[in-house]
Short mmCIF file of C-alpha atoms in Angstrom, two decimals:
data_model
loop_
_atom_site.label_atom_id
_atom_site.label_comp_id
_atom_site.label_asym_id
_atom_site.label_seq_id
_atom_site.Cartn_x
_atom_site.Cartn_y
_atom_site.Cartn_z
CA UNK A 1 0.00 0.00 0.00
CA UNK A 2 1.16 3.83 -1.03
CA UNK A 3 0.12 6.21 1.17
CA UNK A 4 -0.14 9.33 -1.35
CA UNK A 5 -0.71 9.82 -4.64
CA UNK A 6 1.96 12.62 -5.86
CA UNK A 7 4.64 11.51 -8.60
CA UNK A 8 7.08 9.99 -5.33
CA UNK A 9 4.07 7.92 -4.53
CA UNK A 10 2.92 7.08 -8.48
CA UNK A 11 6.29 6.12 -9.62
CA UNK A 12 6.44 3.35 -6.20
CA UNK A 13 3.08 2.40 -7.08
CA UNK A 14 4.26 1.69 -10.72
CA UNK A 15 7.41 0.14 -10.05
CA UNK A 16 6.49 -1.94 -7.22
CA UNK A 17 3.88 -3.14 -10.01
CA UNK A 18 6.37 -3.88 -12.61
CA UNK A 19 8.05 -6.04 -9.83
CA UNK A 20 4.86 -7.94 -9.49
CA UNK A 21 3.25 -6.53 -5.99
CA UNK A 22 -0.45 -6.07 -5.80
CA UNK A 23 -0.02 -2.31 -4.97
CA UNK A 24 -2.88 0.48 -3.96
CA UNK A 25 -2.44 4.34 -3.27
CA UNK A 26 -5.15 5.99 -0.98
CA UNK A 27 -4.94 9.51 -2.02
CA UNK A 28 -8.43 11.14 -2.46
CA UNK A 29 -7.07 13.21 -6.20
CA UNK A 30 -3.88 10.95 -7.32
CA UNK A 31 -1.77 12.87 -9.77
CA UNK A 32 -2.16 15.91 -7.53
CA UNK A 33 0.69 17.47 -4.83
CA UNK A 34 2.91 19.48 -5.10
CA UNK A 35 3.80 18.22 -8.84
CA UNK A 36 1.22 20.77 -9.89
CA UNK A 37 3.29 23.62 -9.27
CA UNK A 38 6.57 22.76 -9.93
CA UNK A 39 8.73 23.76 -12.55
CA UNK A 40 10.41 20.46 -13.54
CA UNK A 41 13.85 21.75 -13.50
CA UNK A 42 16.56 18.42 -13.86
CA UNK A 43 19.59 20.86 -12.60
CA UNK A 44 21.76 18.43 -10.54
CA UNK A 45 24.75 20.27 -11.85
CA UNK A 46 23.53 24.31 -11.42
CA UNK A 47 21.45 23.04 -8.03
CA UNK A 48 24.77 21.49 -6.64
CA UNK A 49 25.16 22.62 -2.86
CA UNK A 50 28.00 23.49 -0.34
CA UNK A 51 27.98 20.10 1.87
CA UNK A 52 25.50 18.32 -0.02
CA UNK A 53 28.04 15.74 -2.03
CA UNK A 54 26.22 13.00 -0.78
CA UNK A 55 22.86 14.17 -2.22
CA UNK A 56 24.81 15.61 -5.23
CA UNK A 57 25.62 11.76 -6.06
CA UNK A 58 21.95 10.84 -5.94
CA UNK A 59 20.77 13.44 -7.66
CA UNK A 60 23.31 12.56 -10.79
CA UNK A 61 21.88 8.99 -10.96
CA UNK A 62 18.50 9.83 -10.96
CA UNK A 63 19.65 12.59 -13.58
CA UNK A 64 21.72 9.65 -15.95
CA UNK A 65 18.16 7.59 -15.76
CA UNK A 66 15.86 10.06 -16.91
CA UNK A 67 16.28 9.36 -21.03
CA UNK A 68 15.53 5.81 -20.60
CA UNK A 69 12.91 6.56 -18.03
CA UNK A 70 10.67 9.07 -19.81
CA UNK A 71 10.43 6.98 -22.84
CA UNK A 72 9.95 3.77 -20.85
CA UNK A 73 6.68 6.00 -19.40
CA UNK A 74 5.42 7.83 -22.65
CA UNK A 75 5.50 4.16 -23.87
CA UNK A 76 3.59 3.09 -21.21
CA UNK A 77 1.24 5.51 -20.71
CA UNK A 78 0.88 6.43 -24.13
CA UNK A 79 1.25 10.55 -23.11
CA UNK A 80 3.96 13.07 -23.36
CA UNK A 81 6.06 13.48 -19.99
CA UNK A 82 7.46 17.38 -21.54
CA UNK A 83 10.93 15.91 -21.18
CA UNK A 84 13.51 18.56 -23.16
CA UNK A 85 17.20 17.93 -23.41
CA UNK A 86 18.20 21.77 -23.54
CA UNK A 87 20.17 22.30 -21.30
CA UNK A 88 20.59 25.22 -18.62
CA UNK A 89 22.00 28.35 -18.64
CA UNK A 90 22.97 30.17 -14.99
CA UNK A 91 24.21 33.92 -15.35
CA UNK A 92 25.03 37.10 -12.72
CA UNK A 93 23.90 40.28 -12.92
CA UNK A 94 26.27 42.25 -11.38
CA UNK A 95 30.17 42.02 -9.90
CA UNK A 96 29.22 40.07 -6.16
CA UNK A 97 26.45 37.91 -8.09
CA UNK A 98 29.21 37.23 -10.50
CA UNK A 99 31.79 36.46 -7.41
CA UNK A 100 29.08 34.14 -5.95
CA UNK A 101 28.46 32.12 -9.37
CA UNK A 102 32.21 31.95 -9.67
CA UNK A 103 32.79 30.30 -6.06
CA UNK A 104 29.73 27.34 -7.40
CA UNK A 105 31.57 26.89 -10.74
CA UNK A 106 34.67 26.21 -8.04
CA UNK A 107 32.74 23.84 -6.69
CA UNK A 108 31.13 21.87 -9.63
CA UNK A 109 35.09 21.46 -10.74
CA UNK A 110 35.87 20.31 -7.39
CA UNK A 111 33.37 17.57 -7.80
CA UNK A 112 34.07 17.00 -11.58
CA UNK A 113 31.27 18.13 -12.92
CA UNK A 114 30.87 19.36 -16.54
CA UNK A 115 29.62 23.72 -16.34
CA UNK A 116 31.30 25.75 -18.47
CA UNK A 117 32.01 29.16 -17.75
CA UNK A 118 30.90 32.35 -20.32
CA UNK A 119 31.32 35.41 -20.73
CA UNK A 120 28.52 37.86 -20.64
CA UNK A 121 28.40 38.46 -24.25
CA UNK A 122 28.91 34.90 -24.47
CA UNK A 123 25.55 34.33 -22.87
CA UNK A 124 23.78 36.77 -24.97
CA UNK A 125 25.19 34.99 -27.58
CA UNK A 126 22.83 32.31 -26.32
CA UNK A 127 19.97 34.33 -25.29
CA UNK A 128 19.93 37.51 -27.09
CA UNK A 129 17.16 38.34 -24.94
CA UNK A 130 19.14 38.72 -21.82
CA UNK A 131 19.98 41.95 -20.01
CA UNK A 132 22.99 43.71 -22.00
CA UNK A 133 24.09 44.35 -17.54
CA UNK A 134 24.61 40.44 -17.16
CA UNK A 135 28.06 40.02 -16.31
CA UNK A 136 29.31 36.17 -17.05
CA UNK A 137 27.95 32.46 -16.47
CA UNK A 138 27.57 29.24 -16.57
CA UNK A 139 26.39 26.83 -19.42
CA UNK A 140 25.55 23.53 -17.91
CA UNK A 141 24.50 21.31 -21.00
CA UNK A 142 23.44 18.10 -19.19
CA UNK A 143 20.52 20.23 -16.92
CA UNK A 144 17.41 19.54 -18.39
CA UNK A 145 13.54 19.84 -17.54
CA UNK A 146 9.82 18.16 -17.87
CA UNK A 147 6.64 19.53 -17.56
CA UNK A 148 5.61 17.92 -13.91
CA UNK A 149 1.88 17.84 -14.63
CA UNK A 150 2.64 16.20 -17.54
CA UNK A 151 4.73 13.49 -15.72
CA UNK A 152 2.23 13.18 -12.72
CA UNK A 153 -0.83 12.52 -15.44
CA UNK A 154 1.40 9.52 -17.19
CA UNK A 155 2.41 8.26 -13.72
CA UNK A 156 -1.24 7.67 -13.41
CA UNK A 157 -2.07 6.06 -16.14
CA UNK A 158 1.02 3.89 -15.97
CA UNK A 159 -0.27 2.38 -12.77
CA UNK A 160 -4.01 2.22 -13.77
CA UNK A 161 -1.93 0.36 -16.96
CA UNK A 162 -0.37 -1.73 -14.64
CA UNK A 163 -3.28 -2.98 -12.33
CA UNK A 164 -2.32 -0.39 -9.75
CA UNK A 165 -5.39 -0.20 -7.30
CA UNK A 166 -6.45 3.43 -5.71
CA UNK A 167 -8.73 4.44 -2.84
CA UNK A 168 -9.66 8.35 -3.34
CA UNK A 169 -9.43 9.18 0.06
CA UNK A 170 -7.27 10.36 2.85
CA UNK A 171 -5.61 7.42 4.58
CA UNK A 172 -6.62 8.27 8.17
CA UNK A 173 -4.71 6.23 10.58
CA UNK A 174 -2.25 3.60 10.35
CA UNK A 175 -2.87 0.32 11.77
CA UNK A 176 -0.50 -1.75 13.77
CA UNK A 177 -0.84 -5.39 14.89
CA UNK A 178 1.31 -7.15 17.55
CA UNK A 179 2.26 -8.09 21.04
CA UNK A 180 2.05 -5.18 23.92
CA UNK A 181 4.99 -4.29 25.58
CA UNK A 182 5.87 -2.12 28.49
CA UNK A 183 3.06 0.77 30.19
CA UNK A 184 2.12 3.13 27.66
CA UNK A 185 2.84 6.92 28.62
CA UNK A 186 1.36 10.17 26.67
CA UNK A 187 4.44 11.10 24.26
CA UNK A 188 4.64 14.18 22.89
CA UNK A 189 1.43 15.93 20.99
CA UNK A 190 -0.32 12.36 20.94
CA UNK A 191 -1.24 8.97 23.31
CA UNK A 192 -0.34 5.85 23.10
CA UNK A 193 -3.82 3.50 23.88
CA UNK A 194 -4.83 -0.27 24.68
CA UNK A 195 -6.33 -2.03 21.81
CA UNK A 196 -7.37 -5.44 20.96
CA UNK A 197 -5.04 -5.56 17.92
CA UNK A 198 -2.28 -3.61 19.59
CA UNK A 199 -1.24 -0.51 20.39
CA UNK A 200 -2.66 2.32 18.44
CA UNK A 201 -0.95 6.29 18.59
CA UNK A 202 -2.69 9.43 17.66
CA UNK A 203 -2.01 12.72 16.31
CA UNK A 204 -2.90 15.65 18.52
CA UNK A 205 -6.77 17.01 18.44
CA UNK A 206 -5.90 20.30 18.19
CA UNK A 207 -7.94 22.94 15.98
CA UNK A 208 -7.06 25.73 14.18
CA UNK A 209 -3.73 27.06 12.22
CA UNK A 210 -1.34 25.43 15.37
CA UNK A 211 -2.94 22.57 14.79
CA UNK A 212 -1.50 22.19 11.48
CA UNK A 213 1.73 21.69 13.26
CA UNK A 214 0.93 19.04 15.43
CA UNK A 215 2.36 16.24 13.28
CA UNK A 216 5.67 17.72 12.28
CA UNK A 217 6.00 18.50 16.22
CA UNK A 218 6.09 14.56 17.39
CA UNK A 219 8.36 14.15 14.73
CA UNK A 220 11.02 16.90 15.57
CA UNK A 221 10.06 15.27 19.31
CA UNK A 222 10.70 11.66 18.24
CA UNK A 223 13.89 12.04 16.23
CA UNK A 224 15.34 13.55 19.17
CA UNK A 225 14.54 10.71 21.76
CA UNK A 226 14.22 7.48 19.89
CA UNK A 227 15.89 5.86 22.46
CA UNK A 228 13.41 6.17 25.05
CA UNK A 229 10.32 5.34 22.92
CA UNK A 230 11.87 2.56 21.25
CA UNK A 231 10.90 -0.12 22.66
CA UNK A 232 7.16 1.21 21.33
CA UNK A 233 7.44 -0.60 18.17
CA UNK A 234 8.88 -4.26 19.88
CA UNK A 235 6.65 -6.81 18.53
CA UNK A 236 4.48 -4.29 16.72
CA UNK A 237 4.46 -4.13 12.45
CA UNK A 238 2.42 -1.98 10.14
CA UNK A 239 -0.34 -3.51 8.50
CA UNK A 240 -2.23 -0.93 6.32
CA UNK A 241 -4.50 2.02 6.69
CA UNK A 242 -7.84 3.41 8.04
CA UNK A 243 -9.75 5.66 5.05
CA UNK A 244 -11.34 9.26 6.13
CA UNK A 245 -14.19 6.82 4.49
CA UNK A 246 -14.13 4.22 6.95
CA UNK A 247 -12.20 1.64 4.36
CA UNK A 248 -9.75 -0.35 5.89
CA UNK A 249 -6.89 -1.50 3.45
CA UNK A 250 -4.76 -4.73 5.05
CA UNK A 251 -1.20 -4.39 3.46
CA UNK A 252 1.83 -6.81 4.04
CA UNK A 253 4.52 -3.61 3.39
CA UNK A 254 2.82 0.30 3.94
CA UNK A 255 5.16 3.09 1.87
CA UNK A 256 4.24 6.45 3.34
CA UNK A 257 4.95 9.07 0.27
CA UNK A 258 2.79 11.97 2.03
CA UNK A 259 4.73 14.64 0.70
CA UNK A 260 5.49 17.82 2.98
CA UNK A 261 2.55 15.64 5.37
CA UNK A 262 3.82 12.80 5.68
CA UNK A 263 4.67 13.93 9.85
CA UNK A 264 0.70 13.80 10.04
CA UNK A 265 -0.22 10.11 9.53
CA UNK A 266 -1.88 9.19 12.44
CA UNK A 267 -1.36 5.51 14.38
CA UNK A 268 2.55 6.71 13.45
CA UNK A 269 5.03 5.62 16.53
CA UNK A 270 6.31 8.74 17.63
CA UNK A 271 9.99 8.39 16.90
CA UNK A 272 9.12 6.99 13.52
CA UNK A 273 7.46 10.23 12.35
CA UNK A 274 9.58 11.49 9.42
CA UNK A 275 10.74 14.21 9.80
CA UNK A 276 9.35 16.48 7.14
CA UNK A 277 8.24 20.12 7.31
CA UNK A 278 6.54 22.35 4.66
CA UNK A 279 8.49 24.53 2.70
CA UNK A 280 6.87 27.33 0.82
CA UNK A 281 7.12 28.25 -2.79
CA UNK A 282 5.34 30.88 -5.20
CA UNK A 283 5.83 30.34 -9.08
CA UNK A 284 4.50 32.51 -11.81
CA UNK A 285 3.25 30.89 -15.02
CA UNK A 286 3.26 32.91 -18.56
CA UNK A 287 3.08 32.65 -21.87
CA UNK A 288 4.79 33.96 -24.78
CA UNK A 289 1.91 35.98 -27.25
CA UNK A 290 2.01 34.78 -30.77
CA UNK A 291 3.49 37.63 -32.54
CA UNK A 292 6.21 37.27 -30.24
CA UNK A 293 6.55 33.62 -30.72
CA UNK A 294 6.57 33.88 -34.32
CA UNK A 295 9.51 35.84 -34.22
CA UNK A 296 11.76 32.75 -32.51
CA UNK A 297 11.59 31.37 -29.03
CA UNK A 298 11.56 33.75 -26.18
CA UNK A 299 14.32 31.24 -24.54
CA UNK A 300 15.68 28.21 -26.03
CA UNK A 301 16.92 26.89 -22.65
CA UNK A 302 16.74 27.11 -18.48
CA UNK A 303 17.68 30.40 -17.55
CA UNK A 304 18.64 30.81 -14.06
CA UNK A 305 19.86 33.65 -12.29
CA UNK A 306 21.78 35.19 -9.58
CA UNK A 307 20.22 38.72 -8.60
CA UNK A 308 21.96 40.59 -6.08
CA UNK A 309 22.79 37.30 -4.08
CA UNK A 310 18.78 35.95 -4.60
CA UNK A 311 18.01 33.26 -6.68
CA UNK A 312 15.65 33.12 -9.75
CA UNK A 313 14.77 30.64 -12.75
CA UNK A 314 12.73 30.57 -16.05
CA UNK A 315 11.77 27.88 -17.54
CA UNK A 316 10.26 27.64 -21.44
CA UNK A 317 7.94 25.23 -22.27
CA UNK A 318 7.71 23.73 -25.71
CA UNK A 319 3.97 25.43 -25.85
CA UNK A 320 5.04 28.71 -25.58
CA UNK A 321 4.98 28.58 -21.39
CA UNK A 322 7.20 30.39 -19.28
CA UNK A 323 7.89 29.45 -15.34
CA UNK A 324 9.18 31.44 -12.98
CA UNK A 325 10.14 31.23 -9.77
CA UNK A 326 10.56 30.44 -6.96
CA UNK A 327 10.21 31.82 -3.18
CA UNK A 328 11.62 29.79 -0.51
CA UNK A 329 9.36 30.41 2.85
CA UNK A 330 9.61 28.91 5.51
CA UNK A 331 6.32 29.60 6.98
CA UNK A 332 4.67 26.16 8.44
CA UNK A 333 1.41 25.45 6.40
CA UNK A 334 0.56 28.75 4.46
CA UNK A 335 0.18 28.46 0.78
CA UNK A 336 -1.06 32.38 0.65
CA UNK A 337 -0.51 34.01 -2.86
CA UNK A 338 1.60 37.32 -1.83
CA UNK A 339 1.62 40.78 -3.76
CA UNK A 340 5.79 40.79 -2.84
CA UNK A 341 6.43 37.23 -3.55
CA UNK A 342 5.50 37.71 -7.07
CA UNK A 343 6.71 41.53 -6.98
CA UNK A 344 10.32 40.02 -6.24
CA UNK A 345 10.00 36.96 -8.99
CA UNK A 346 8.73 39.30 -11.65
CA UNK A 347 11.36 42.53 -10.56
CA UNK A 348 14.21 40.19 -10.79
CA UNK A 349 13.28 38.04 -13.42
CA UNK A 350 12.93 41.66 -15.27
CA UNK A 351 16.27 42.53 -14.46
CA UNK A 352 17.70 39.41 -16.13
CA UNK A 353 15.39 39.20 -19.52
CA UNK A 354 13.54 42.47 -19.72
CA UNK A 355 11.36 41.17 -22.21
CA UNK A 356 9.66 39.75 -19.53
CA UNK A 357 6.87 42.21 -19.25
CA UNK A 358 5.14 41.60 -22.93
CA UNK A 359 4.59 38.18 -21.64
CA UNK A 360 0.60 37.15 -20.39
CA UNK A 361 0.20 36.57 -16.70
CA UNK A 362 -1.62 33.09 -17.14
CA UNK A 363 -1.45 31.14 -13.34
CA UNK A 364 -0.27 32.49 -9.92
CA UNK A 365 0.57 28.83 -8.11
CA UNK A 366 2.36 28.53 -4.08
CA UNK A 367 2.71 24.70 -2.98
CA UNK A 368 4.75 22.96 -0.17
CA UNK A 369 7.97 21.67 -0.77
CA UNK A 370 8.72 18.24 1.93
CA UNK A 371 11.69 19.34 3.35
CA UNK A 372 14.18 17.23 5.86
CA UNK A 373 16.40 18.46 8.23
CA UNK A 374 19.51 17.93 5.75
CA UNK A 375 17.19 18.44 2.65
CA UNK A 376 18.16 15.04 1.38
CA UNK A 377 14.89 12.58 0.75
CA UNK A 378 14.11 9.86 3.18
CA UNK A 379 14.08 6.23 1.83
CA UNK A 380 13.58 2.86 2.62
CA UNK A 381 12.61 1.26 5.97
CA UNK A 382 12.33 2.42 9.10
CA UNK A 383 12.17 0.99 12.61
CA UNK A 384 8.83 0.39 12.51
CA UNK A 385 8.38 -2.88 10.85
CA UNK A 386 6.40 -2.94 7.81
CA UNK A 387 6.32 0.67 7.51
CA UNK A 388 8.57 2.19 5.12
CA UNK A 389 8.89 6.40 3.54
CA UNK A 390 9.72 7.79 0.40
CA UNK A 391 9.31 11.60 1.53
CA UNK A 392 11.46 14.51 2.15
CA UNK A 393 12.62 15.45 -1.39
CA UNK A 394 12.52 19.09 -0.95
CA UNK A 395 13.77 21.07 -4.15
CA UNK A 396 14.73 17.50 -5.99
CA UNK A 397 11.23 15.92 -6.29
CA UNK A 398 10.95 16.02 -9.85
CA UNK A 399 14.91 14.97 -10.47
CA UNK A 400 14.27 11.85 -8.04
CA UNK A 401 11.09 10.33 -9.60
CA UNK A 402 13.18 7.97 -11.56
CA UNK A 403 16.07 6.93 -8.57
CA UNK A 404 13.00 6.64 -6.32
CA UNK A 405 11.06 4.38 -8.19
CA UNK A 406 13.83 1.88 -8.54
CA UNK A 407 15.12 1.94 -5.37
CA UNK A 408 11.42 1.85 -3.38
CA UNK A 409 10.94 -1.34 -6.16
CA UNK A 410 13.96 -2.90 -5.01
CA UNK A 411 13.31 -2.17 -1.47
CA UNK A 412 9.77 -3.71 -1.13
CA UNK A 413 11.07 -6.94 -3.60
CA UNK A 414 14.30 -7.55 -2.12
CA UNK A 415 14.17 -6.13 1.44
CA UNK A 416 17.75 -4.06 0.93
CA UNK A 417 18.22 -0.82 0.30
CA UNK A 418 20.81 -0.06 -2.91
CA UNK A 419 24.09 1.09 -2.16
CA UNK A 420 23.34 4.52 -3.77
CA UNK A 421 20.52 5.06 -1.32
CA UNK A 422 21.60 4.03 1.85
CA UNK A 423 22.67 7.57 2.71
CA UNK A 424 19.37 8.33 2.54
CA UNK A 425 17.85 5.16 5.11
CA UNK A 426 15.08 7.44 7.15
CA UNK A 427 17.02 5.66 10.44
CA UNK A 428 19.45 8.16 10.00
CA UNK A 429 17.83 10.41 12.35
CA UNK A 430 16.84 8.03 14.89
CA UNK A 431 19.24 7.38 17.26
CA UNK A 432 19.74 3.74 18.67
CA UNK A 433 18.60 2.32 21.94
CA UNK A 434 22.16 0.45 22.23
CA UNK A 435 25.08 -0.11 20.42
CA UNK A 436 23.51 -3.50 19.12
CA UNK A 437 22.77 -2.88 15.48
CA UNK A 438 19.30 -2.86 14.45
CA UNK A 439 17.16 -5.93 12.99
CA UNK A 440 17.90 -6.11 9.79
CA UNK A 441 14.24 -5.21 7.30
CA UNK A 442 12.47 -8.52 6.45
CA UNK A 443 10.00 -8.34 3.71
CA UNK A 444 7.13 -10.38 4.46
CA UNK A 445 6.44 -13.60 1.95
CA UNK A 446 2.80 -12.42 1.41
CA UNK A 447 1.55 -9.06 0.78
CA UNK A 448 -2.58 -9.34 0.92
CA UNK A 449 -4.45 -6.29 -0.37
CA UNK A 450 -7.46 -8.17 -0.81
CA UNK A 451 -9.55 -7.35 2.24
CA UNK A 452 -10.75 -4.46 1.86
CA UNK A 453 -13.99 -3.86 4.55
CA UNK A 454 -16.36 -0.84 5.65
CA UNK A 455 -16.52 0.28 8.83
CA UNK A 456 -18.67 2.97 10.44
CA UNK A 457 -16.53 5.94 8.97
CA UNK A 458 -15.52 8.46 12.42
CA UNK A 459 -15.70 12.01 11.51
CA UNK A 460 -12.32 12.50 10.79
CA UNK A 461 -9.78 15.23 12.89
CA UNK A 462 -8.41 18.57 11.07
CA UNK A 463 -5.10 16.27 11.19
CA UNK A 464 -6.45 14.11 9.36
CA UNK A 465 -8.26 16.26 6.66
CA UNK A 466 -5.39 17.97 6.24
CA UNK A 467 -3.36 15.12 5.25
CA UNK A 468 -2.26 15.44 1.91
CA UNK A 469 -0.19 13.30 -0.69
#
């Protein structure tokens, strides 16, 4: 069973499918998430990081796969993923933006990566349409881009292709099945309870705006003292989900892929609560008139920009589309459309190609990036048995559809994470009991999705409505 519906949770669906699991997603509008307003940038060159090299390596792979993978889909879905092999072009505006985009070309060399640095006429060579005030960059050949809604809607049909099941609804509350240990104490926002199949935890009850960060609370809480709660989950494995609708879904291996929500899920032990919190982003969509397009293409490539020391993209679609963006906010669950976040995307996205304002305003979009606390995705099994995440992708999302897929397939077939991803094992921020090394993750020999019964549906808490994939 998937627990959400975005491309992360499609492209496990589909591949665990391929592999020849009897797979379902509960998400109430698969396809959806935060795919919908995303720009679909594949820059794991120009989005390298200071102290990410570990992330930098995953990102690369996933980038290598993405040729094979986009046909394998349009194939198999029959629809257009928007995938474009041209390349990315990163320029400064002024002396210190230059400096700045100097000191990451220093690092892409460092790590061997192919960016090649131009002049600013050289750019304009590029793009004529450029500022003539751009002052140098970088031309990064191998950075390329999809359209993300595209992708999500062939994920979909992929898995509907390959007998993928889906529940449209909220999953509600995980349930857990095993022996009881030890006396059960409140922990953090939620309670631990007696039940006849085990031991059940919720999420705080909570109304309101602080409500919303409830979930995200027990898991900053429960990273930070797995020790002590540990012995929760002796004896106890994940078994499926409770619907908002009152279904419940019986699964032999659960993947939560919740997105920035993923810290909501109720029935979740408390130190196995990903860590995940929201990050905000605004985007701009436009489009290039028809005189104007008749002339040429506005861009022929990923422009992004350094603009005195902030940080702004455009992306052309092959339909005459423009993206830009993108704010990064971190401000808990707001998805608010501001005057000044798109003042400061359209003012410096001005200052690089002036040409900027002929273009129609066609969609104002703000989603939710799922962000970890080292902005590197979390993957694999955790130490709740049967439970496993595929969450925390931040800015990389779209890059890591393809890496994610495979590994999350070879995961749930094999029971081992791939040497690539084991970086990226979500027991990286939980902190052992004892120096004894953790049971090693067993995948079970039968995964039943059959049962599938109604119960009298509760009315479900703001956590839980809130829960998206």
């Amino acid at each position: 069973m998937v627990i959400g519906g975005g491309i992360i949770g499609l492209v496990t669906a589909w591949r665990a499918a391929q592999r020849g699991l009897r797979t379902v997603v509960a998400d109430p509008a698969p396809g959806g998430g935060a795919a919908q307003v995303a720009a679909g940038m594949l820059a794991a060159v120009t989005e390298t990081h200071f102290g990410e090299e570990l992330l930098l390596g995953l990102n690369l792979a996933s980038a290598r796969r993405y040729p094979a993978f986009a046909a394998e889909l349009e194939e198999a879905s029959g629809q257009p993923t928007g995938y474009r092999t041209c390349g990315t072009l990163a320029v400064a505006l002024d002396s210190d933006d230059r400096a700045q985009l100097r000191d990451l070309h220093a690092l892409q060399q460092r790590c061997g990566l192919d960016a090649q640095w131009l002049t600013g006429r050289e750019c304009r060579r590029l793009e004529p349409l450029l500022a003539p005030g751009v002052r140098g960059g970088l031309q990064v050949s191998g950075d390329h881009q999809l359209d993300p809604r595209l992708l999500a809607s062939a994920l979909l049909t992929a898995c509907e292709r390959a007998g993928v099941g889906f529940h449209r609804a909220w999953a509600q509350r995980l349930t857990l099945t095993g022996a009881e240990t030890g006396a059960w104490t409140e922990t953090g926002t939620g309670t631990r309870t007696r039940t006849e199949t085990g031991t059940e935890y919720g999420a705080g009850t909570g109304h309101g705006a602080d409500d919303h960060t409830a979930g995200l609370g027990r898991a900053a809480q429960g990273a930070g003292r797995a020790g002590a709660d540990h012995r929760a989950t002796d004896g106890l494995r994940a078994t499926g989900a409770v619907l908002a609708d009152g279904t419940r879904v019986a699964a032999g291996q659960v993947v939560l892929a919740g997105g920035s929500l993923s810290g909501r899920l109720a029935g979740v032990p408390p130190h196995v609560v990903p860590p995940v919190r929201p990050v905000k982003g605004q985007l701009l969509r436009l489009r290039v008139p028809t005189a104007l397009a008749a002339a040429g293409p506005f861009l022929s490539r990923t422009v992004r920009a350094v603009v005195r020391g902030g940080h702004v993209y455009l992306v052309p679609r092959a339909n005459g589309e423009l993206i830009v963006g993108a704010t990064t906010e971190e401000l808990g669950w707001d998805t608010t459309i501001t005057a000044g976040g798109l003042y400061e995307l359209l003012r410096d996205a001005h200052e690089v190609v002036p040409g900027i304002t002929e273009l129609e305003l066609v969609e104002t979009m703000a989603g939710l990036r799922p962000g970890s606390p080292d902005n590197a995705p979390l993957l694999g099994p955790t130490g709740l048995p049967g439970l496993l995440l595929a969450t925390g992708h931040h800015r990389n999302g779209v890059l890591l559809t393809p890496v994610t897929g495979d590994v999350m397939a070879e995961v749930l077939t094999g029971g081992q994470l791939p040497a690539l991803a084991r970086p990226f094992t979500p027991l990286r921020f939980t902190a052992p009991p004892e120096p004894a090394p953790a049971a090693p993750y067993a995948r079970p020999d039968t995964v039943p999705l059959a049962h599938h019964t109604r119960t009298g549906a509760p009315r479900p808490t703001d956590a839980s409505q809130e829960q998206q994939a």
